[in-house]
PDB file of C-alpha atoms and ligand atoms in Angstrom:
ATOM      1  CA  MET A   1     -25.176 109.948  86.113  1.00 85.00           C
ATOM      2  CA  ALA A   2     -21.314 109.976  86.983  1.00 94.00           C
ATOM      3  CA  PHE A   3     -18.976 112.131  85.473  1.00 98.00           C
ATOM      4  CA  ASP A   4     -15.819 110.910  87.225  1.00 97.00           C
ATOM      5  CA  GLY A   5     -12.543 111.906  85.448  1.00 97.00           C
ATOM      6  CA  LYS A   6     -14.512 113.923  82.780  1.00 98.00           C
ATOM      7  CA  ILE A   7     -13.401 117.451  82.107  1.00 98.00           C
ATOM      8  CA  VAL A   8     -16.519 119.821  81.444  1.00 98.00           C
ATOM      9  CA  LEU A   9     -16.550 123.353  79.819  1.00 99.00           C
ATOM     10  CA  ILE A  10     -19.474 125.530  80.534  1.00 99.00           C
ATOM     11  CA  THR A  11     -19.374 128.853  78.861  1.00 99.00           C
ATOM     12  CA  GLY A  12     -21.355 131.448  80.800  1.00 98.00           C
ATOM     13  CA  GLY A  13     -20.285 129.609  83.724  1.00 98.00           C
ATOM     14  CA  ALA A  14     -20.647 132.261  86.438  1.00 98.00           C
ATOM     15  CA  GLY A  15     -24.164 133.045  85.446  1.00 98.00           C
ATOM     16  CA  GLY A  16     -27.381 131.703  87.025  1.00 98.00           C
ATOM     17  CA  ILE A  17     -27.985 128.890  84.984  1.00 98.00           C
ATOM     18  CA  GLY A  18     -24.308 128.043  84.067  1.00 98.00           C
ATOM     19  CA  ARG A  19     -23.355 128.178  87.857  1.00 98.00           C
ATOM     20  CA  ALA A  20     -25.845 125.591  88.660  1.00 98.00           C
ATOM     21  CA  ILE A  21     -24.823 123.464  85.747  1.00 98.00           C
ATOM     22  CA  GLY A  22     -21.334 123.544  87.131  1.00 98.00           C
ATOM     23  CA  HIS A  23     -22.558 122.593  90.646  1.00 98.00           C
ATOM     24  CA  ALA A  24     -24.271 119.459  89.261  1.00 98.00           C
ATOM     25  CA  PHE A  25     -21.414 118.388  86.955  1.00 98.00           C
ATOM     26  CA  ALA A  26     -18.878 118.653  90.007  1.00 98.00           C
ATOM     27  CA  ARG A  27     -21.276 116.705  92.389  1.00 97.00           C
ATOM     28  CA  ALA A  28     -21.307 114.059  89.645  1.00 97.00           C
ATOM     29  CA  GLY A  29     -17.288 113.769  89.661  1.00 97.00           C
ATOM     30  CA  ALA A  30     -16.436 115.953  86.791  1.00 98.00           C
ATOM     31  CA  THR A  31     -13.985 118.826  86.715  1.00 98.00           C
ATOM     32  CA  VAL A  32     -15.571 121.949  85.552  1.00 98.00           C
ATOM     33  CA  VAL A  33     -14.166 125.012  83.727  1.00 98.00           C
ATOM     34  CA  LEU A  34     -16.304 127.868  83.873  1.00 98.00           C
ATOM     35  CA  ALA A  35     -15.832 130.458  80.856  1.00 98.00           C
ATOM     36  CA  GLY A  36     -16.918 134.038  80.478  1.00 98.00           C
ATOM     37  CA  ARG A  37     -15.489 137.390  80.356  1.00 98.00           C
ATOM     38  CA  ASP A  38     -15.631 138.608  83.925  1.00 98.00           C
ATOM     39  CA  VAL A  39     -12.570 137.100  85.841  1.00 98.00           C
ATOM     40  CA  THR A  40     -13.748 138.010  89.246  1.00 98.00           C
ATOM     41  CA  ALA A  41     -17.193 136.499  88.651  1.00 98.00           C
ATOM     42  CA  LEU A  42     -15.822 133.315  87.364  1.00 98.00           C
ATOM     43  CA  ALA A  43     -13.147 132.984  90.207  1.00 98.00           C
ATOM     44  CA  ASP A  44     -16.078 133.484  92.731  1.00 98.00           C
ATOM     45  CA  ALA A  45     -18.256 130.601  90.914  1.00 98.00           C
ATOM     46  CA  ALA A  46     -15.332 128.308  90.722  1.00 98.00           C
ATOM     47  CA  LYS A  47     -14.406 128.686  94.460  1.00 97.00           C
ATOM     48  CA  GLU A  48     -18.173 128.342  95.475  1.00 97.00           C
ATOM     49  CA  ILE A  49     -18.083 124.862  93.270  1.00 97.00           C
ATOM     50  CA  GLY A  50     -14.964 123.763  94.915  1.00 91.00           C
ATOM     51  CA  PRO A  51     -11.247 124.348  94.484  1.00 82.00           C
ATOM     52  CA  GLY A  52      -9.545 121.320  92.683  1.00 86.00           C
ATOM     53  CA  THR A  53     -12.769 120.621  91.206  1.00 96.00           C
ATOM     54  CA  ALA A  54     -13.668 123.872  89.412  1.00 98.00           C
ATOM     55  CA  ASP A  55     -11.266 126.018  87.321  1.00 98.00           C
ATOM     56  CA  HIS A  56     -12.112 129.081  84.997  1.00 98.00           C
ATOM     57  CA  VAL A  57     -11.143 130.574  81.611  1.00 98.00           C
ATOM     58  CA  VAL A  58     -11.564 134.228  80.568  1.00 98.00           C
ATOM     59  CA  ALA A  59     -13.163 134.027  77.141  1.00 98.00           C
ATOM     60  CA  ASP A  60     -15.402 136.223  74.859  1.00 98.00           C
ATOM     61  CA  VAL A  61     -17.514 133.806  72.850  1.00 98.00           C
ATOM     62  CA  THR A  62     -17.977 136.378  70.026  1.00 98.00           C
ATOM     63  CA  ASP A  63     -14.253 136.327  69.280  1.00 98.00           C
ATOM     64  CA  ALA A  64     -12.844 133.666  66.940  1.00 98.00           C
ATOM     65  CA  ALA A  65      -9.388 133.907  68.651  1.00 98.00           C
ATOM     66  CA  SER A  66     -10.844 133.870  72.240  1.00 98.00           C
ATOM     67  CA  THR A  67     -12.848 130.666  71.607  1.00 98.00           C
ATOM     68  CA  ALA A  68      -9.899 128.925  70.176  1.00 98.00           C
ATOM     69  CA  ARG A  69      -7.755 129.768  73.191  1.00 98.00           C
ATOM     70  CA  MET A  70     -10.666 128.936  75.392  1.00 98.00           C
ATOM     71  CA  VAL A  71     -10.402 125.247  74.359  1.00 98.00           C
ATOM     72  CA  GLU A  72      -6.707 125.212  73.878  1.00 98.00           C
ATOM     73  CA  THR A  73      -6.476 126.549  77.610  1.00 98.00           C
ATOM     74  CA  VAL A  74      -8.911 123.851  78.983  1.00 98.00           C
ATOM     75  CA  THR A  75      -7.170 120.995  77.081  1.00 98.00           C
ATOM     76  CA  GLY A  76      -3.694 122.331  77.899  1.00 98.00           C
ATOM     77  CA  ARG A  77      -4.576 122.737  81.673  1.00 97.00           C
ATOM     78  CA  HIS A  78      -6.741 119.438  82.295  1.00 98.00           C
ATOM     79  CA  GLY A  79      -5.733 117.107  79.476  1.00 97.00           C
ATOM     80  CA  GLY A  80      -8.793 116.708  77.525  1.00 98.00           C
ATOM     81  CA  LEU A  81     -12.426 118.158  76.899  1.00 98.00           C
ATOM     82  CA  HIS A  82     -15.421 115.442  77.112  1.00 98.00           C
ATOM     83  CA  VAL A  83     -18.397 117.567  77.671  1.00 99.00           C
ATOM     84  CA  ALA A  84     -19.118 121.191  76.532  1.00 99.00           C
ATOM     85  CA  VAL A  85     -22.159 123.283  77.618  1.00 99.00           C
ATOM     86  CA  ASN A  86     -22.505 126.338  75.352  1.00 99.00           C
ATOM     87  CA  ASN A  87     -24.622 128.592  77.682  1.00 98.00           C
ATOM     88  CA  ALA A  88     -23.352 132.108  77.388  1.00 98.00           C
ATOM     89  CA  GLY A  89     -26.172 134.260  76.282  1.00 98.00           C
ATOM     90  CA  ILE A  90     -27.975 137.579  76.642  1.00 98.00           C
ATOM     91  CA  LEU A  91     -31.292 138.913  76.305  1.00 97.00           C
ATOM     92  CA  GLY A  92     -30.582 142.242  74.952  1.00 97.00           C
ATOM     93  CA  PRO A  93     -33.239 145.125  74.484  1.00 95.00           C
ATOM     94  CA  VAL A  94     -36.934 144.435  74.369  1.00 95.00           C
ATOM     95  CA  GLY A  95     -38.970 146.378  72.051  1.00 96.00           C
ATOM     96  CA  PRO A  96     -40.532 146.117  68.551  1.00 98.00           C
ATOM     97  CA  VAL A  97     -38.582 145.522  65.490  1.00 98.00           C
ATOM     98  CA  ALA A  98     -38.991 149.210  64.061  1.00 98.00           C
ATOM     99  CA  ASP A  99     -37.296 150.360  67.222  1.00 97.00           C
ATOM    100  CA  LEU A 100     -34.527 147.809  67.434  1.00 97.00           C
ATOM    101  CA  GLY A 101     -31.047 149.070  66.830  1.00 97.00           C
ATOM    102  CA  ALA A 102     -28.928 147.151  64.168  1.00 98.00           C
ATOM    103  CA  ALA A 103     -26.194 147.382  66.706  1.00 98.00           C
ATOM    104  CA  ALA A 104     -28.170 145.721  69.324  1.00 98.00           C
ATOM    105  CA  TRP A 105     -29.301 143.181  66.941  1.00 98.00           C
ATOM    106  CA  GLY A 106     -25.767 142.354  66.054  1.00 98.00           C
ATOM    107  CA  ASP A 107     -24.893 142.015  69.802  1.00 98.00           C
ATOM    108  CA  VAL A 108     -27.655 139.757  70.545  1.00 98.00           C
ATOM    109  CA  LEU A 109     -26.750 137.598  67.203  1.00 98.00           C
ATOM    110  CA  ASP A 110     -22.855 137.650  67.907  1.00 98.00           C
ATOM    111  CA  VAL A 111     -23.120 136.484  71.539  1.00 98.00           C
ATOM    112  CA  ASN A 112     -25.918 133.833  71.318  1.00 98.00           C
ATOM    113  CA  LEU A 113     -25.668 132.444  67.997  1.00 98.00           C
ATOM    114  CA  THR A 114     -22.248 133.077  66.845  1.00 98.00           C
ATOM    115  CA  GLY A 115     -20.956 132.446  70.261  1.00 98.00           C
ATOM    116  CA  VAL A 116     -22.489 129.125  70.027  1.00 99.00           C
ATOM    117  CA  PHE A 117     -20.853 128.310  66.502  1.00 98.00           C
ATOM    118  CA  LEU A 118     -17.510 129.660  67.578  1.00 98.00           C
ATOM    119  CA  SER A 119     -17.463 127.636  70.776  1.00 98.00           C
ATOM    120  CA  MET A 120     -18.729 124.284  68.973  1.00 98.00           C
ATOM    121  CA  LYS A 121     -16.195 124.808  66.135  1.00 98.00           C
ATOM    122  CA  HIS A 122     -13.154 124.542  68.298  1.00 98.00           C
ATOM    123  CA  GLU A 123     -14.806 122.207  70.841  1.00 98.00           C
ATOM    124  CA  ILE A 124     -15.661 119.685  68.207  1.00 98.00           C
ATOM    125  CA  ALA A 125     -12.254 119.884  66.556  1.00 98.00           C
ATOM    126  CA  HIS A 126     -10.885 118.639  69.759  1.00 98.00           C
ATOM    127  CA  MET A 127     -13.263 116.236  70.422  1.00 98.00           C
ATOM    128  CA  ARG A 128     -13.271 114.297  67.035  1.00 98.00           C
ATOM    129  CA  ALA A 129      -9.367 114.152  67.378  1.00 98.00           C
ATOM    130  CA  HIS A 130      -9.479 112.656  70.892  1.00 98.00           C
ATOM    131  CA  GLY A 131     -12.162 110.010  70.989  1.00 97.00           C
ATOM    132  CA  GLY A 132     -15.371 112.196  70.741  1.00 98.00           C
ATOM    133  CA  GLY A 133     -17.270 113.828  73.380  1.00 98.00           C
ATOM    134  CA  THR A 134     -20.787 115.350  74.075  1.00 98.00           C
ATOM    135  CA  ILE A 135     -22.182 119.100  73.786  1.00 99.00           C
ATOM    136  CA  VAL A 136     -25.029 120.617  74.967  1.00 99.00           C
ATOM    137  CA  ASN A 137     -26.328 124.198  73.877  1.00 98.00           C
ATOM    138  CA  VAL A 138     -28.521 126.087  75.948  1.00 98.00           C
ATOM    139  CA  SER A 139     -31.206 127.742  73.453  1.00 98.00           C
ATOM    140  CA  SER A 140     -34.721 128.868  74.672  1.00 98.00           C
ATOM    141  CA  ASN A 141     -38.334 128.330  74.538  1.00 98.00           C
ATOM    142  CA  ILE A 142     -38.367 131.529  72.777  1.00 98.00           C
ATOM    143  CA  GLY A 143     -37.058 130.956  69.185  1.00 97.00           C
ATOM    144  CA  ALA A 144     -38.003 127.801  67.634  1.00 96.00           C
ATOM    145  CA  HIS A 145     -40.707 126.608  70.246  1.00 97.00           C
ATOM    146  CA  GLY A 146     -42.707 129.893  70.889  1.00 95.00           C
ATOM    147  CA  ARG A 147     -42.570 133.613  70.044  1.00 90.00           C
ATOM    148  CA  ARG A 148     -42.987 136.842  72.369  1.00 92.00           C
ATOM    149  CA  PRO A 149     -43.588 140.329  71.166  1.00 96.00           C
ATOM    150  CA  GLY A 150     -40.546 142.677  71.632  1.00 96.00           C
ATOM    151  CA  MET A 151     -38.019 139.872  71.378  1.00 97.00           C
ATOM    152  CA  ALA A 152     -36.945 139.698  67.823  1.00 97.00           C
ATOM    153  CA  ALA A 153     -33.222 139.194  68.078  1.00 98.00           C
ATOM    154  CA  TYR A 154     -33.570 137.000  71.120  1.00 98.00           C
ATOM    155  CA  ALA A 155     -35.804 134.599  69.374  1.00 98.00           C
ATOM    156  CA  ALA A 156     -34.193 134.801  66.135  1.00 98.00           C
ATOM    157  CA  SER A 157     -30.713 134.183  67.926  1.00 98.00           C
ATOM    158  CA  LYS A 158     -32.093 131.174  69.837  1.00 98.00           C
ATOM    159  CA  ALA A 159     -34.097 129.447  66.898  1.00 98.00           C
ATOM    160  CA  GLY A 160     -30.724 129.707  65.192  1.00 98.00           C
ATOM    161  CA  VAL A 161     -29.084 127.777  68.168  1.00 98.00           C
ATOM    162  CA  SER A 162     -31.911 125.203  67.929  1.00 97.00           C
ATOM    163  CA  VAL A 163     -31.321 124.680  64.142  1.00 98.00           C
ATOM    164  CA  LEU A 164     -27.496 124.997  64.211  1.00 98.00           C
ATOM    165  CA  THR A 165     -27.575 122.301  67.172  1.00 98.00           C
ATOM    166  CA  ARG A 166     -29.507 119.935  64.768  1.00 98.00           C
ATOM    167  CA  THR A 167     -27.252 120.460  61.683  1.00 98.00           C
ATOM    168  CA  ALA A 168     -23.977 120.365  63.710  1.00 98.00           C
ATOM    169  CA  ALA A 169     -25.374 117.096  65.318  1.00 98.00           C
ATOM    170  CA  LEU A 170     -25.761 115.755  61.752  1.00 98.00           C
ATOM    171  CA  ASP A 171     -22.215 116.717  60.634  1.00 98.00           C
ATOM    172  CA  HIS A 172     -20.471 115.213  63.752  1.00 98.00           C
ATOM    173  CA  ILE A 173     -22.259 112.134  65.311  1.00 98.00           C
ATOM    174  CA  ALA A 174     -20.040 109.898  62.917  1.00 98.00           C
ATOM    175  CA  ASP A 175     -17.064 111.482  64.373  1.00 98.00           C
ATOM    176  CA  GLY A 176     -18.244 110.508  67.726  1.00 98.00           C
ATOM    177  CA  VAL A 177     -19.323 114.045  69.000  1.00 98.00           C
ATOM    178  CA  ARG A 178     -23.002 113.886  69.923  1.00 99.00           C
ATOM    179  CA  ILE A 179     -24.693 117.327  70.152  1.00 99.00           C
ATOM    180  CA  ASN A 180     -28.018 118.211  71.563  1.00 98.00           C
ATOM    181  CA  ALA A 181     -29.747 121.515  72.924  1.00 98.00           C
ATOM    182  CA  VAL A 182     -32.036 122.368  75.950  1.00 98.00           C
ATOM    183  CA  SER A 183     -34.577 124.997  75.604  1.00 98.00           C
ATOM    184  CA  PRO A 184     -35.673 126.433  79.071  1.00 98.00           C
ATOM    185  CA  GLY A 185     -38.570 128.722  79.494  1.00 98.00           C
ATOM    186  CA  ALA A 186     -38.478 131.565  82.187  1.00 97.00           C
ATOM    187  CA  SER A 187     -35.953 130.218  84.952  1.00 98.00           C
ATOM    188  CA  ASP A 188     -34.862 131.430  88.281  1.00 97.00           C
ATOM    189  CA  THR A 189     -32.387 133.919  87.263  1.00 97.00           C
ATOM    190  CA  PRO A 190     -32.423 137.724  86.712  1.00 96.00           C
ATOM    191  CA  MET A 191     -32.847 137.249  83.157  1.00 96.00           C
ATOM    192  CA  SER A 192     -36.485 136.517  83.553  1.00 96.00           C
ATOM    193  CA  LEU A 193     -37.358 139.628  85.771  1.00 96.00           C
ATOM    194  CA  LEU A 194     -39.016 142.726  84.158  1.00 94.00           C
ATOM    195  CA  PRO A 195     -37.027 145.568  84.645  1.00 92.00           C
ATOM    196  CA  GLY A 196     -37.508 146.611  88.302  1.00 96.00           C
ATOM    197  CA  GLU A 197     -39.495 143.344  89.266  1.00 97.00           C
ATOM    198  CA  SER A 198     -38.870 141.477  92.381  1.00 97.00           C
ATOM    199  CA  GLU A 199     -38.812 137.477  92.526  1.00 96.00           C
ATOM    200  CA  THR A 200     -42.064 137.694  94.324  1.00 96.00           C
ATOM    201  CA  GLY A 201     -43.566 139.953  91.368  1.00 97.00           C
ATOM    202  CA  ARG A 202     -42.293 137.114  89.063  1.00 97.00           C
ATOM    203  CA  ALA A 203     -43.700 134.363  90.842  1.00 97.00           C
ATOM    204  CA  VAL A 204     -47.129 136.109  90.897  1.00 96.00           C
ATOM    205  CA  ARG A 205     -47.054 137.117  87.357  1.00 95.00           C
ATOM    206  CA  MET A 206     -45.719 133.330  86.610  1.00 97.00           C
ATOM    207  CA  ARG A 207     -48.395 131.776  88.522  1.00 96.00           C
ATOM    208  CA  GLY A 208     -50.770 132.470  85.573  1.00 93.00           C
ATOM    209  CA  ALA A 209     -48.353 132.675  82.438  1.00 95.00           C
ATOM    210  CA  ILE A 210     -46.884 128.944  82.833  1.00 97.00           C
ATOM    211  CA  PRO A 211     -49.087 126.086  82.932  1.00 97.00           C
ATOM    212  CA  ALA A 212     -46.699 124.512  85.550  1.00 98.00           C
ATOM    213  CA  GLY A 213     -47.316 127.724  87.570  1.00 98.00           C
ATOM    214  CA  ARG A 214     -43.721 128.805  88.373  1.00 98.00           C
ATOM    215  CA  VAL A 215     -40.464 129.426  86.791  1.00 98.00           C
ATOM    216  CA  ALA A 216     -37.698 126.579  86.064  1.00 98.00           C
ATOM    217  CA  ASN A 217     -35.248 126.186  88.900  1.00 98.00           C
ATOM    218  CA  THR A 218     -31.746 126.365  87.444  1.00 98.00           C
ATOM    219  CA  SER A 219     -31.064 122.841  89.136  1.00 98.00           C
ATOM    220  CA  GLU A 220     -34.108 121.678  86.969  1.00 98.00           C
ATOM    221  CA  VAL A 221     -32.144 122.990  83.718  1.00 98.00           C
ATOM    222  CA  ALA A 222     -28.832 121.460  84.976  1.00 98.00           C
ATOM    223  CA  SER A 223     -30.075 117.892  85.630  1.00 98.00           C
ATOM    224  CA  THR A 224     -31.510 117.963  82.113  1.00 98.00           C
ATOM    225  CA  VAL A 225     -28.073 118.878  80.823  1.00 98.00           C
ATOM    226  CA  LEU A 226     -26.434 116.266  82.548  1.00 98.00           C
ATOM    227  CA  TRP A 227     -28.746 113.747  81.222  1.00 98.00           C
ATOM    228  CA  LEU A 228     -28.086 114.782  77.616  1.00 98.00           C
ATOM    229  CA  ALA A 229     -24.423 115.089  78.190  1.00 98.00           C
ATOM    230  CA  SER A 230     -24.530 111.385  79.848  1.00 98.00           C
ATOM    231  CA  ASP A 231     -24.378 108.042  78.427  1.00 97.00           C
ATOM    232  CA  ALA A 232     -28.182 107.733  79.621  1.00 98.00           C
ATOM    233  CA  SER A 233     -29.067 109.315  76.539  1.00 98.00           C
ATOM    234  CA  ALA A 234     -26.333 107.992  74.225  1.00 98.00           C
ATOM    235  CA  HIS A 235     -29.017 107.355  71.234  1.00 98.00           C
ATOM    236  CA  VAL A 236     -30.248 111.019  71.500  1.00 98.00           C
ATOM    237  CA  VAL A 237     -28.856 113.163  68.543  1.00 98.00           C
ATOM    238  CA  GLY A 238     -29.807 116.782  67.531  1.00 98.00           C
ATOM    239  CA  HIS A 239     -32.547 116.972  70.146  1.00 98.00           C
ATOM    240  CA  ASP A 240     -33.716 120.159  71.380  1.00 98.00           C
ATOM    241  CA  LEU A 241     -35.309 119.576  74.807  1.00 98.00           C
ATOM    242  CA  VAL A 242     -37.945 121.921  76.233  1.00 98.00           C
ATOM    243  CA  ILE A 243     -38.000 122.719  80.042  1.00 98.00           C
ATOM    244  CA  ASP A 244     -40.833 125.388  80.109  1.00 98.00           C
ATOM    245  CA  GLY A 245     -43.276 123.815  82.495  1.00 98.00           C
ATOM    246  CA  GLY A 246     -45.671 123.377  79.633  1.00 98.00           C
ATOM    247  CA  SER A 247     -45.537 126.935  78.280  1.00 97.00           C
ATOM    248  CA  THR A 248     -45.117 125.796  74.693  1.00 96.00           C
ATOM    249  CA  ALA A 249     -46.803 122.283  75.039  1.00 96.00           C
TER     250      ALA A 249
HETATM  251  P1  NAP B   1     -27.024 135.100  83.077  1.00 78.26           P
HETATM  252  O1  NAP B   1     -26.970 134.832  84.490  1.00 78.26           O
HETATM  253  O2  NAP B   1     -26.788 136.494  82.574  1.00 78.26           O
HETATM  254  O3  NAP B   1     -25.686 134.197  82.500  1.00 78.26           O
HETATM  255  C1  NAP B   1     -25.176 134.505  81.275  1.00 78.26           C
HETATM  256  C2  NAP B   1     -23.690 134.138  81.157  1.00 78.26           C
HETATM  257  O4  NAP B   1     -23.233 134.517  79.609  1.00 78.26           O
HETATM  258  C3  NAP B   1     -22.957 135.355  82.246  1.00 78.26           C
HETATM  259  O5  NAP B   1     -22.020 134.551  82.919  1.00 78.26           O
HETATM  260  C4  NAP B   1     -22.223 136.054  80.907  1.00 78.26           C
HETATM  261  O6  NAP B   1     -20.732 136.429  81.821  1.00 78.26           O
HETATM  262  C5  NAP B   1     -22.015 135.159  79.966  1.00 78.26           C
HETATM  263  N1  NAP B   1     -21.999 135.827  78.832  1.00 78.26           N
HETATM  264  C6  NAP B   1     -22.235 136.935  78.232  1.00 78.26           C
HETATM  265  N2  NAP B   1     -21.720 137.598  76.920  1.00 78.26           N
HETATM  266  C7  NAP B   1     -20.589 136.734  77.109  1.00 78.26           C
HETATM  267  C8  NAP B   1     -19.551 136.482  75.892  1.00 78.26           C
HETATM  268  N3  NAP B   1     -19.657 137.499  74.839  1.00 78.26           N
HETATM  269  N4  NAP B   1     -18.714 135.799  76.089  1.00 78.26           N
HETATM  270  C9  NAP B   1     -18.486 134.835  76.975  1.00 78.26           C
HETATM  271  N5  NAP B   1     -19.466 134.868  78.007  1.00 78.26           N
HETATM  272  C10 NAP B   1     -20.815 135.864  77.957  1.00 78.26           C
HETATM  273  O7  NAP B   1     -28.145 134.493  82.240  1.00 78.26           O
HETATM  274  P2  NAP B   1     -28.851 132.958  82.762  1.00 78.26           P
HETATM  275  O8  NAP B   1     -30.274 133.288  82.884  1.00 78.26           O
HETATM  276  O9  NAP B   1     -28.001 132.167  83.473  1.00 78.26           O
HETATM  277  O10 NAP B   1     -28.942 132.326  81.126  1.00 78.26           O
HETATM  278  C11 NAP B   1     -27.947 131.400  80.755  1.00 78.26           C
HETATM  279  C12 NAP B   1     -28.386 131.002  79.372  1.00 78.26           C
HETATM  280  O11 NAP B   1     -29.881 130.332  79.707  1.00 78.26           O
HETATM  281  C13 NAP B   1     -28.535 132.187  78.182  1.00 78.26           C
HETATM  282  O12 NAP B   1     -27.937 131.355  77.178  1.00 78.26           O
HETATM  283  C14 NAP B   1     -29.930 132.260  78.122  1.00 78.26           C
HETATM  284  O13 NAP B   1     -30.431 133.126  76.868  1.00 78.26           O
HETATM  285  C15 NAP B   1     -30.715 130.771  78.574  1.00 78.26           C
HETATM  286  N6  NAP B   1     -32.018 131.121  78.934  1.00 78.26           N
HETATM  287  C16 NAP B   1     -32.159 131.673  80.064  1.00 78.26           C
HETATM  288  C17 NAP B   1     -33.484 131.785  80.512  1.00 78.26           C
HETATM  289  C18 NAP B   1     -33.954 132.267  81.783  1.00 78.26           C
HETATM  290  O14 NAP B   1     -35.119 132.692  82.259  1.00 78.26           O
HETATM  291  N7  NAP B   1     -32.803 132.718  82.697  1.00 78.26           N
HETATM  292  C19 NAP B   1     -34.701 131.188  79.969  1.00 78.26           C
HETATM  293  C20 NAP B   1     -34.258 130.569  78.429  1.00 78.26           C
HETATM  294  C21 NAP B   1     -32.765 130.455  78.300  1.00 78.26           C
HETATM  295  P3  NAP B   1     -19.714 137.570  81.295  1.00 78.26           P
HETATM  296  O15 NAP B   1     -20.873 138.617  81.384  1.00 78.26           O
HETATM  297  O16 NAP B   1     -18.890 137.723  82.494  1.00 78.26           O
HETATM  298  O17 NAP B   1     -19.197 137.240  80.069  1.00 78.26           O
END
């Protein structure tokens, strides 16, 4: 899968999965632009991926004006936008619905679902006016595919991402914008650690919890994203590809 000359925007690009996706696209020849709120983390991640290959833009995906500026900045600096990966996300508090605060519910929905909507809105507008493109949204196997107690806001937000992906894909495939999602299961980033848990502790817990016996490597999520963004998957539209070692099989 070659992405030479392609401009790739990745929201949440300084985080665990976003950074791995950035490395993978850069290795495949793309120029990557990492977006997020923390300028220091973004600059570090871009430096790690490679000067001249990776750029960064500060953006808050919950803010309509910020997401509009994010896309304008990418296209203004790099002359286009061919691939967008909407990966920014938060877990939010874990606990039963009756104890879930309305503000926490709102925060999770704002980042995980509204953030994908706002990002896609501006990405699609650019792509359909400039010859098309591909978008991959990062959902989760908790949501449309599986449920877990204590994670109502996260599950509802990610189920929303899976459905939004399908609807947006139908709306815009005729515009030349091809949209899909990935739904990872527990992956090797801090998000899948229980409070106070070490990576070794998680590995022991996951041996029994996941049929494949382990969490996903971020590179395994990244390679699936690259496939969905590439011409190798040209006839795949509105799909939500689960990467969870069989957890929801
Ligand atoms: P992570 O390391 O915490 O990365 C999340 C990224 O999202 C951070 O870089 C963060 O950057 C960014 N972000 C959060 N709020 C934002 C906002 N309002 N605007 C812009 N960026 C924002 O998490 P991860 O494990 O890599 O997860 C990446 C994606 O995969 C998430 O959507 C997550 O739900 C999904 N996922 C993860 C797992 C897992 O086990 N790790 C499993 C299934 C799905 P700033 O804070 O600097 O903005």
